[in-house]
Amino acid sequence: MKKIISILSLLFLLVSCKKQDYDEFDFSFNNTFETDFSIKFNPNNDSVFIRQNWSSDDSKHPLSETNYISQLNKQQKKEFDSFINNTNFKSFDTLYFEKYSDGEYFSFFIKKDGLHKNIKVHSHHLPKSLVNFADWIYKTKKTLKLIDTQREFEFKSKIPVIKPPNSFIFYEQ
């Protein structure tokens, strides 16, 4: 009887162990005059790590040059997992670029099943699944409860972008 219970317990443990969907995933976003941030998703749980590089309005959260931790709720985690599992990152180019001076810049970094890929985007012409995933991350990040942290994070998706001016000078005539 002990042998059967031991075998059943081992089988239960093996079945209940979920393989992680990815090894590393982070995303960076800049939209010229509103925000520049990077976000790293933890493959082992629902935690996220955020670096707010700058924000157009530092009187509210998130503050520029600040690190945060947060947590996805169950629905957000489910949606994120769906994007990770249903987005074929192997099929995408590493660069989608159009020459214009402002707009949105974003980058995905993924390490999954032997794939190490950084997809950089500054274009209006790209696969819809990348647009949908980027939009979901951007909107979800806005809803997260952010907790300041001194912890430093590495973001492989980081895009070097020049900050917009802090203030504008208006001349009266």
Coordinates of N, CA, C and O in Angstrom, one line a residue:
M1 N 0.8 -1.2 0.0 CA 0.0 0.0 0.0 C 0.9 1.3 0.0 O 0.5 2.2 -0.7
K2 N 2.0 1.2 0.8 CA 2.8 2.4 0.8 C 3.5 2.6 -0.5 O 3.7 3.8 -0.9
K3 N 3.8 1.6 -1.2 CA 4.4 1.7 -2.5 C 3.4 2.4 -3.5 O 3.8 3.2 -4.3
I4 N 2.2 2.0 -3.5 CA 1.2 2.6 -4.4 C 1.0 4.1 -4.1 O 0.9 4.9 -5.0
I5 N 0.9 4.4 -2.8 CA 0.8 5.8 -2.4 C 2.0 6.6 -2.8 O 1.9 7.7 -3.3
S6 N 3.2 6.0 -2.7 CA 4.4 6.7 -3.1 C 4.4 6.9 -4.6 O 4.8 8.0 -5.1
I7 N 4.0 5.9 -5.4 CA 4.0 6.1 -6.8 C 3.0 7.1 -7.3 O 3.2 8.0 -8.1
L8 N 1.8 7.1 -6.6 CA 0.7 8.1 -7.0 C 1.2 9.5 -6.6 O 0.9 10.4 -7.3
S9 N 1.9 9.6 -5.5 CA 2.4 10.9 -5.0 C 3.4 11.5 -6.0 O 3.4 12.6 -6.4
L10 N 4.3 10.6 -6.5 CA 5.3 11.0 -7.5 C 4.7 11.4 -8.8 O 5.0 12.4 -9.4
L11 N 3.7 10.6 -9.2 CA 3.0 11.0 -10.5 C 2.3 12.3 -10.3 O 2.3 13.1 -11.2
F12 N 1.6 12.5 -9.2 CA 0.9 13.8 -9.0 C 1.9 15.0 -9.0 O 1.6 16.0 -9.6
L13 N 3.1 14.8 -8.4 CA 4.1 15.9 -8.4 C 4.6 16.1 -9.8 O 4.7 17.3 -10.2
L14 N 4.8 15.1 -10.6 CA 5.3 15.3 -12.0 C 4.2 15.9 -12.9 O 4.5 16.8 -13.7
V15 N 3.0 15.6 -12.7 CA 1.9 16.2 -13.5 C 1.7 17.6 -13.0 O 1.4 18.5 -13.9
S16 N 1.8 17.9 -11.8 CA 1.5 19.3 -11.3 C 2.6 20.3 -11.6 O 2.4 21.5 -11.5
C17 N 3.8 19.7 -11.8 CA 5.0 20.6 -12.2 C 4.7 21.2 -13.5 O 4.7 20.5 -14.5
K18 N 4.7 22.5 -13.6 CA 4.4 23.2 -14.9 C 5.8 23.7 -15.5 O 6.5 24.4 -14.8
K19 N 6.0 23.3 -16.7 CA 7.2 23.8 -17.3 C 7.0 25.3 -17.6 O 6.0 25.8 -18.0
Q20 N 8.1 26.1 -17.3 CA 7.9 27.5 -17.6 C 7.8 27.8 -19.1 O 8.4 27.1 -19.8
D21 N 7.0 28.8 -19.4 CA 6.8 29.1 -20.8 C 8.0 29.8 -21.5 O 8.0 29.8 -22.7
Y22 N 8.9 30.4 -20.7 CA 10.0 31.1 -21.3 C 11.1 31.2 -20.2 O 10.8 31.0 -19.0
D23 N 12.3 31.5 -20.6 CA 13.4 31.6 -19.6 C 13.5 33.1 -19.2 O 13.8 33.4 -18.1
E24 N 13.4 34.0 -20.2 CA 13.5 35.4 -19.9 C 12.6 36.2 -20.9 O 12.5 35.8 -22.1
F25 N 12.0 37.2 -20.4 CA 11.2 38.1 -21.3 C 11.2 39.5 -20.7 O 10.9 39.7 -19.5
D26 N 11.6 40.5 -21.5 CA 11.4 41.9 -21.1 C 11.1 42.7 -22.3 O 11.2 42.3 -23.4
F27 N 10.6 43.9 -22.0 CA 10.0 44.8 -23.0 C 10.4 46.2 -22.6 O 10.3 46.6 -21.4
S28 N 10.8 47.0 -23.6 CA 11.1 48.4 -23.4 C 10.2 49.2 -24.3 O 9.9 48.8 -25.5
F29 N 9.8 50.4 -23.8 CA 8.9 51.3 -24.6 C 9.2 52.7 -24.4 O 9.6 53.2 -23.3
N30 N 9.1 53.5 -25.5 CA 9.3 54.9 -25.4 C 8.4 55.5 -26.4 O 8.3 55.1 -27.6
N31 N 7.6 56.5 -26.0 CA 6.7 57.2 -27.0 C 7.0 58.7 -26.9 O 6.1 59.5 -26.9
T32 N 8.2 59.1 -27.0 CA 8.7 60.5 -27.2 C 8.4 61.5 -26.1 O 9.3 61.9 -25.4
F33 N 7.1 61.8 -25.9 CA 6.8 62.9 -25.0 C 6.0 62.4 -23.8 O 5.5 63.3 -23.0
E34 N 5.8 61.1 -23.6 CA 5.0 60.7 -22.4 C 5.8 59.8 -21.5 O 5.8 60.0 -20.3
T35 N 6.4 58.7 -22.0 CA 7.1 57.8 -21.1 C 8.2 57.0 -21.8 O 8.2 56.9 -23.0
D36 N 9.1 56.5 -20.9 CA 10.1 55.6 -21.3 C 10.3 54.6 -20.2 O 10.7 55.1 -19.1
F37 N 10.0 53.4 -20.4 CA 10.1 52.4 -19.4 C 10.6 51.0 -19.9 O 10.5 50.8 -21.1
S38 N 11.1 50.2 -19.0 CA 11.3 48.8 -19.3 C 10.7 48.0 -18.3 O 10.6 48.4 -17.1
I39 N 10.2 46.8 -18.7 CA 9.5 45.9 -17.8 C 10.0 44.5 -18.0 O 10.1 44.0 -19.2
K40 N 10.3 43.8 -16.9 CA 10.8 42.4 -17.0 C 9.7 41.5 -16.3 O 9.3 41.8 -15.2
F41 N 9.4 40.4 -17.0 CA 8.4 39.5 -16.4 C 9.1 38.3 -15.9 O 10.0 37.7 -16.5
N42 N 8.7 37.9 -14.7 CA 9.4 36.8 -14.0 C 8.8 35.4 -14.5 O 7.6 35.3 -14.4
P43 N 9.6 34.5 -15.0 CA 9.1 33.3 -15.6 C 8.5 32.3 -14.5 O 7.8 31.4 -14.9
N44 N 8.9 32.5 -13.3 CA 8.5 31.6 -12.2 C 7.2 32.0 -11.5 O 6.7 31.2 -10.7
N45 N 6.8 33.2 -11.6 CA 5.6 33.6 -10.9 C 5.0 34.9 -11.6 O 5.3 35.1 -12.8
D46 N 4.2 35.6 -10.9 CA 3.4 36.8 -11.5 C 4.1 38.1 -11.2 O 3.5 39.1 -11.4
S47 N 5.3 38.1 -10.8 CA 6.1 39.3 -10.5 C 6.6 40.0 -11.7 O 6.9 39.4 -12.7
V48 N 6.6 41.4 -11.7 CA 7.2 42.1 -12.7 C 8.1 43.2 -12.1 O 7.9 43.6 -11.0
F49 N 9.2 43.5 -12.9 CA 10.2 44.5 -12.4 C 10.2 45.6 -13.5 O 10.2 45.3 -14.7
I50 N 10.1 46.8 -13.0 CA 10.0 48.0 -13.9 C 11.0 49.0 -13.6 O 11.3 49.3 -12.5
R51 N 11.6 49.6 -14.7 CA 12.4 50.7 -14.6 C 11.7 51.8 -15.3 O 11.6 51.8 -16.5
Q52 N 11.3 52.9 -14.6 CA 10.7 54.0 -15.2 C 11.9 55.0 -15.5 O 12.4 55.6 -14.6
N53 N 12.3 55.0 -16.8 CA 13.5 55.9 -17.1 C 13.1 57.4 -17.1 O 13.9 58.2 -16.6
W54 N 12.0 57.7 -17.6 CA 11.5 59.1 -17.5 C 10.0 59.1 -17.7 O 9.4 58.2 -18.3
S55 N 9.3 60.1 -17.2 CA 7.9 60.3 -17.3 C 7.6 61.7 -17.6 O 8.3 62.6 -17.0
S56 N 6.6 62.0 -18.3 CA 6.3 63.4 -18.7 C 5.8 64.2 -17.5 O 5.9 65.4 -17.4
D57 N 5.2 63.5 -16.5 CA 4.6 64.2 -15.4 C 5.1 63.5 -14.1 O 4.6 62.5 -13.6
D58 N 6.2 64.0 -13.6 CA 6.8 63.4 -12.4 C 6.1 63.8 -11.1 O 6.6 63.5 -10.0
S59 N 5.0 64.5 -11.2 CA 4.3 64.8 -9.9 C 3.4 63.6 -9.5 O 2.9 63.6 -8.4
K60 N 3.3 62.6 -10.4 CA 2.5 61.4 -10.1 C 3.4 60.2 -10.3 O 4.5 60.3 -10.9
H61 N 3.0 59.0 -9.8 CA 3.7 57.8 -10.1 C 3.4 57.4 -11.6 O 2.4 57.7 -12.1
P62 N 4.3 56.8 -12.2 CA 5.7 56.5 -11.8 C 6.7 57.6 -12.0 O 6.5 58.4 -12.9
L63 N 7.6 57.7 -11.1 CA 8.6 58.8 -11.1 C 9.7 58.4 -12.0 O 10.1 57.2 -12.1
S64 N 10.3 59.4 -12.7 CA 11.5 59.1 -13.5 C 12.6 58.6 -12.7 O 12.8 58.9 -11.5
E65 N 13.4 57.8 -13.4 CA 14.7 57.2 -12.9 C 14.4 56.4 -11.6 O 15.1 56.6 -10.6
T66 N 13.3 55.7 -11.6 CA 12.9 54.9 -10.4 C 12.7 53.4 -10.8 O 12.1 53.2 -11.8
N67 N 13.0 52.5 -9.9 CA 12.8 51.1 -10.1 C 11.6 50.7 -9.2 O 11.4 51.2 -8.1
Y68 N 10.8 49.8 -9.8 CA 9.6 49.3 -9.1 C 9.5 47.8 -9.2 O 10.0 47.2 -10.2
I69 N 8.7 47.2 -8.3 CA 8.2 45.9 -8.5 C 6.7 45.9 -8.4 O 6.1 46.8 -7.9
S70 N 6.1 44.9 -9.0 CA 4.7 44.8 -9.0 C 4.3 43.4 -9.2 O 5.1 42.5 -9.3
Q71 N 3.0 43.2 -9.3 CA 2.5 41.8 -9.5 C 1.3 41.8 -10.4 O 0.4 42.7 -10.3
L72 N 1.3 40.9 -11.4 CA 0.1 40.8 -12.3 C -1.0 40.0 -11.5 O -0.7 39.1 -10.7
N73 N -2.2 40.4 -11.8 CA -3.3 39.7 -11.2 C -3.6 38.4 -12.0 O -2.9 38.2 -13.0
K74 N -4.4 37.5 -11.6 CA -4.6 36.2 -12.2 C -5.0 36.4 -13.7 O -4.5 35.7 -14.6
Q75 N -5.9 37.3 -14.0 CA -6.3 37.6 -15.4 C -5.2 38.1 -16.2 O -5.0 37.6 -17.4
Q76 N -4.4 39.0 -15.7 CA -3.3 39.6 -16.4 C -2.2 38.5 -16.7 O -1.7 38.4 -17.8
K77 N -2.0 37.7 -15.7 CA -1.0 36.6 -15.9 C -1.5 35.6 -16.9 O -0.7 35.1 -17.8
K78 N -2.8 35.3 -16.9 CA -3.3 34.4 -17.9 C -3.2 35.0 -19.3 O -2.8 34.3 -20.3
E79 N -3.5 36.3 -19.5 CA -3.4 37.0 -20.8 C -1.9 37.0 -21.2 O -1.6 36.8 -22.4
F80 N -1.0 37.3 -20.3 CA 0.4 37.4 -20.6 C 0.9 36.0 -21.1 O 1.6 35.9 -22.1
D81 N 0.6 34.9 -20.4 CA 0.9 33.6 -20.8 C 0.4 33.2 -22.2 O 1.1 32.6 -22.9
S82 N -0.8 33.7 -22.5 CA -1.4 33.5 -23.8 C -0.6 34.1 -24.9 O -0.3 33.6 -25.9
F83 N -0.2 35.4 -24.6 CA 0.7 36.1 -25.6 C 2.0 35.4 -25.8 O 2.5 35.1 -26.9
I84 N 2.6 35.0 -24.7 CA 3.9 34.3 -24.8 C 3.8 33.0 -25.6 O 4.6 32.6 -26.4
N85 N 2.7 32.2 -25.3 CA 2.6 30.9 -25.9 C 2.1 31.0 -27.4 O 2.3 30.1 -28.2
N86 N 1.4 32.1 -27.7 CA 0.8 32.1 -29.1 C 1.5 33.1 -30.0 O 1.1 33.2 -31.2
T87 N 2.5 33.7 -29.6 CA 3.3 34.6 -30.4 C 4.5 33.9 -30.9 O 5.3 33.4 -30.2
N88 N 4.6 33.8 -32.2 CA 5.7 33.0 -32.9 C 6.9 34.0 -33.1 O 7.1 34.5 -34.2
F89 N 7.7 34.2 -32.0 CA 8.8 35.1 -32.1 C 9.9 34.7 -33.1 O 10.6 35.5 -33.7
K90 N 10.0 33.4 -33.4 CA 11.0 32.9 -34.3 C 10.7 33.5 -35.7 O 11.6 33.7 -36.5
S91 N 9.5 33.7 -36.0 CA 9.1 34.2 -37.4 C 9.3 35.7 -37.7 O 9.2 36.1 -38.8
F92 N 9.6 36.4 -36.6 CA 9.8 37.9 -36.8 C 11.2 38.3 -37.1 O 12.1 37.7 -36.7
D93 N 11.3 39.4 -37.8 CA 12.6 40.1 -38.1 C 13.1 40.6 -36.7 O 12.3 40.8 -35.8
T94 N 14.3 41.0 -36.7 CA 14.9 41.6 -35.5 C 14.7 43.1 -35.5 O 14.9 43.8 -34.5
L95 N 14.4 43.7 -36.7 CA 14.3 45.1 -36.8 C 13.1 45.5 -37.7 O 13.1 45.0 -38.9
Y96 N 12.2 46.3 -37.2 CA 11.2 46.9 -38.0 C 11.4 48.4 -37.9 O 11.1 49.0 -36.8
F97 N 11.9 49.1 -38.9 CA 12.3 50.5 -38.8 C 11.8 51.3 -40.0 O 11.9 50.9 -41.2
E98 N 11.2 52.4 -39.7 CA 10.9 53.5 -40.7 C 11.6 54.7 -40.2 O 11.6 55.0 -39.0
K99 N 12.1 55.5 -41.1 CA 12.8 56.7 -40.7 C 11.8 57.9 -40.5 O 11.3 58.5 -41.5
Y100 N 11.4 58.1 -39.3 CA 10.7 59.3 -38.9 C 11.2 59.7 -37.5 O 11.8 58.8 -36.8
S101 N 11.0 60.9 -37.1 CA 11.8 61.4 -35.9 C 11.2 61.2 -34.5 O 11.8 61.3 -33.5
D102 N 9.9 60.9 -34.5 CA 9.3 60.6 -33.2 C 8.4 59.4 -33.2 O 8.5 58.6 -34.1
G103 N 7.4 59.4 -32.3 CA 6.5 58.2 -32.3 C 6.9 57.2 -31.3 O 7.7 57.5 -30.4
E104 N 6.4 56.0 -31.5 CA 6.7 54.9 -30.5 C 7.9 54.1 -31.0 O 8.1 53.8 -32.1
Y105 N 8.7 53.8 -30.0 CA 9.8 52.9 -30.1 C 9.6 51.8 -29.1 O 9.3 52.1 -27.9
F106 N 9.7 50.5 -29.5 CA 9.6 49.5 -28.5 C 10.5 48.3 -28.9 O 10.9 48.2 -30.1
S107 N 10.8 47.5 -27.9 CA 11.6 46.3 -28.2 C 11.2 45.2 -27.2 O 10.9 45.4 -26.1
F108 N 11.2 44.0 -27.8 CA 10.9 42.8 -27.1 C 12.2 42.0 -27.0 O 12.9 41.8 -28.0
F109 N 12.5 41.4 -25.8 CA 13.6 40.5 -25.7 C 13.0 39.2 -25.1 O 12.3 39.2 -24.1
I110 N 13.3 38.1 -25.8 CA 12.8 36.8 -25.4 C 13.9 35.7 -25.4 O 14.7 35.7 -26.4
K111 N 13.9 34.9 -24.4 CA 14.8 33.7 -24.4 C 13.8 32.6 -24.1 O 13.3 32.5 -23.0
K112 N 13.7 31.7 -25.1 CA 12.7 30.6 -25.0 C 13.1 29.5 -25.9 O 13.3 29.7 -27.1
D113 N 13.1 28.3 -25.4 CA 13.3 27.1 -26.2 C 14.6 27.2 -27.1 O 14.5 26.9 -28.3
G114 N 15.7 27.8 -26.6 CA 16.9 28.0 -27.4 C 16.9 29.2 -28.2 O 17.9 29.5 -28.8
L115 N 15.8 29.9 -28.3 CA 15.7 31.2 -29.0 C 16.2 32.3 -28.1 O 15.7 32.5 -27.0
H116 N 17.1 33.2 -28.6 CA 17.5 34.4 -27.9 C 17.2 35.5 -29.0 O 18.0 35.5 -30.0
K117 N 16.2 36.3 -28.8 CA 15.9 37.3 -29.8 C 15.5 38.6 -29.2 O 14.7 38.7 -28.3
N118 N 16.0 39.7 -29.9 CA 15.6 41.1 -29.5 C 15.0 41.7 -30.7 O 15.6 41.8 -31.8
I119 N 13.7 42.0 -30.7 CA 13.0 42.6 -31.8 C 12.8 44.1 -31.5 O 12.1 44.4 -30.6
K120 N 13.4 44.9 -32.3 CA 13.3 46.4 -32.2 C 12.3 46.9 -33.2 O 12.3 46.6 -34.4
V121 N 11.4 47.9 -32.7 CA 10.4 48.4 -33.5 C 10.3 49.9 -33.5 O 10.3 50.5 -32.4
H122 N 10.4 50.5 -34.7 CA 10.1 51.9 -34.9 C 9.5 52.0 -36.3 O 10.1 52.5 -37.2
S123 N 8.2 51.6 -36.4 CA 7.6 51.5 -37.7 C 6.1 51.4 -37.5 O 5.6 50.9 -36.4
H124 N 5.4 51.8 -38.5 CA 3.9 51.6 -38.5 C 3.5 50.4 -39.3 O 2.3 50.0 -39.3
H125 N 4.5 49.7 -39.8 CA 4.2 48.5 -40.6 C 4.9 47.3 -40.0 O 6.1 47.0 -40.2
L126 N 4.2 46.5 -39.2 CA 4.7 45.4 -38.5 C 3.6 44.4 -38.2 O 2.4 44.7 -38.3
P127 N 4.0 43.2 -37.9 CA 3.0 42.1 -37.6 C 2.0 42.6 -36.5 O 2.4 43.1 -35.5
K128 N 0.7 42.3 -36.7 CA -0.4 42.7 -35.8 C -0.2 42.1 -34.4 O -0.5 42.7 -33.4
S129 N 0.4 40.9 -34.4 CA 0.6 40.2 -33.1 C 1.6 41.0 -32.2 O 1.4 41.0 -31.0
L130 N 2.6 41.6 -32.8 CA 3.6 42.4 -32.1 C 2.9 43.7 -31.5 O 3.1 44.1 -30.4
V131 N 2.1 44.3 -32.4 CA 1.4 45.5 -32.0 C 0.4 45.2 -30.8 O 0.4 45.9 -29.8
N132 N -0.3 44.1 -30.9 CA -1.3 43.7 -29.9 C -0.6 43.4 -28.6 O -1.0 43.9 -27.5
F133 N 0.6 42.7 -28.6 CA 1.3 42.4 -27.4 C 1.9 43.7 -26.8 O 1.8 43.9 -25.6
A134 N 2.5 44.6 -27.6 CA 3.0 45.8 -27.1 C 1.9 46.7 -26.5 O 2.1 47.2 -25.4
D135 N 0.8 46.8 -27.1 CA -0.4 47.5 -26.6 C -0.8 46.9 -25.2 O -1.1 47.7 -24.3
W136 N -0.9 45.6 -25.2 CA -1.3 45.0 -23.9 C -0.4 45.3 -22.8 O -0.8 45.6 -21.7
I137 N 0.9 45.2 -23.0 CA 1.9 45.5 -22.0 C 1.8 46.9 -21.6 O 1.8 47.2 -20.4
Y138 N 1.8 47.9 -22.5 CA 1.7 49.3 -22.2 C 0.4 49.6 -21.3 O 0.6 50.3 -20.3
K139 N -0.7 49.1 -21.7 CA -1.9 49.3 -21.0 C -1.9 48.6 -19.6 O -2.4 49.2 -18.6
T140 N -1.4 47.4 -19.6 CA -1.3 46.7 -18.3 C -0.4 47.4 -17.3 O -0.7 47.5 -16.1
K141 N 0.7 47.8 -17.8 CA 1.7 48.5 -16.9 C 1.0 49.7 -16.2 O 1.3 50.0 -15.0
K142 N 0.2 50.4 -16.9 CA -0.5 51.6 -16.4 C -1.5 51.2 -15.2 O -1.8 52.0 -14.4
T143 N -1.9 50.0 -15.2 CA -2.9 49.5 -14.1 C -2.2 48.9 -12.9 O -2.8 48.7 -11.9
L144 N -0.9 48.7 -13.0 CA -0.2 48.0 -11.9 C 0.0 48.9 -10.7 O 0.3 50.1 -10.8
K145 N 0.0 48.3 -9.5 CA 0.3 49.0 -8.3 C 1.8 48.9 -8.1 O 2.4 47.8 -7.9
L146 N 2.5 50.0 -8.2 CA 4.0 50.0 -8.2 C 4.5 50.2 -6.8 O 4.0 51.1 -6.1
I147 N 5.5 49.5 -6.5 CA 6.2 49.6 -5.2 C 7.7 49.9 -5.5 O 8.4 49.2 -6.2
D148 N 8.1 51.1 -4.9 CA 9.5 51.5 -5.1 C 10.5 50.4 -4.6 O 10.2 49.8 -3.6
T149 N 11.6 50.3 -5.3 CA 12.6 49.4 -4.8 C 14.0 49.9 -5.2 O 14.1 50.6 -6.2
Q150 N 15.0 49.6 -4.4 CA 16.3 50.0 -4.7 C 17.0 48.9 -5.6 O 18.1 49.2 -6.1
R151 N 16.4 47.8 -5.8 CA 16.9 46.7 -6.6 C 17.2 47.2 -8.0 O 16.3 47.9 -8.6
E152 N 18.3 46.8 -8.6 CA 18.6 47.1 -10.0 C 18.2 45.9 -10.8 O 18.4 44.8 -10.4
F153 N 17.8 46.2 -12.1 CA 17.4 45.1 -13.0 C 18.2 45.3 -14.3 O 18.5 46.4 -14.7
E154 N 18.4 44.2 -15.0 CA 19.0 44.2 -16.3 C 17.9 44.0 -17.3 O 17.1 43.1 -17.2
F155 N 17.8 44.9 -18.3 CA 16.8 44.8 -19.4 C 17.6 44.7 -20.7 O 18.2 45.6 -21.1
K156 N 17.4 43.5 -21.3 CA 18.1 43.3 -22.6 C 17.3 43.9 -23.8 O 17.9 44.0 -24.8
S157 N 16.2 44.4 -23.5 CA 15.4 45.1 -24.6 C 15.6 46.6 -24.6 O 15.0 47.3 -25.5
K158 N 16.4 47.1 -23.7 CA 16.5 48.6 -23.5 C 16.9 49.2 -24.8 O 17.8 48.8 -25.5
I159 N 16.2 50.3 -25.1 CA 16.5 51.1 -26.4 C 17.1 52.4 -25.9 O 16.5 53.2 -25.2
P160 N 18.3 52.7 -26.4 CA 18.9 54.1 -26.1 C 18.1 55.1 -26.9 O 18.2 55.2 -28.1
V161 N 17.4 56.0 -26.1 CA 16.7 57.1 -26.7 C 17.0 58.4 -26.0 O 17.1 58.4 -24.8
I162 N 17.0 59.4 -26.7 CA 17.3 60.7 -26.1 C 16.0 61.2 -25.5 O 14.9 61.2 -26.1
K163 N 16.1 61.7 -24.3 CA 14.9 62.2 -23.6 C 14.4 63.5 -24.2 O 15.2 64.3 -24.8
P164 N 13.1 63.8 -24.2 CA 12.6 65.0 -24.7 C 13.0 66.1 -23.7 O 13.4 65.9 -22.6
P165 N 13.0 67.4 -24.2 CA 13.3 68.5 -23.3 C 12.4 68.5 -22.1 O 11.2 68.2 -22.2
N166 N 13.0 68.9 -20.9 CA 12.2 69.0 -19.7 C 11.2 70.1 -19.7 O 10.2 70.1 -19.0
S167 N 11.6 71.2 -20.3 CA 10.6 72.3 -20.4 C 10.7 73.0 -21.8 O 11.7 72.8 -22.4
F168 N 9.7 73.6 -22.1 CA 9.7 74.4 -23.4 C 9.7 75.9 -23.1 O 9.1 76.3 -22.1
I169 N 10.4 76.6 -23.9 CA 10.5 78.0 -23.7 C 9.6 78.7 -24.7 O 9.7 78.4 -25.9
F170 N 8.7 79.5 -24.2 CA 7.8 80.2 -25.1 C 8.2 81.7 -25.1 O 8.5 82.3 -24.1
Y171 N 8.3 82.2 -26.3 CA 8.7 83.6 -26.4 C 7.5 84.5 -26.8 O 6.7 84.1 -27.6
E172 N 7.4 85.6 -26.0 CA 6.3 86.5 -26.3 C 6.8 87.5 -27.4 O 8.0 88.0 -27.3
Q173 N 5.9 87.9 -28.2 CA 6.3 88.9 -29.3 C 5.5 90.1 -29.1 O 4.4 90.2 -28.7

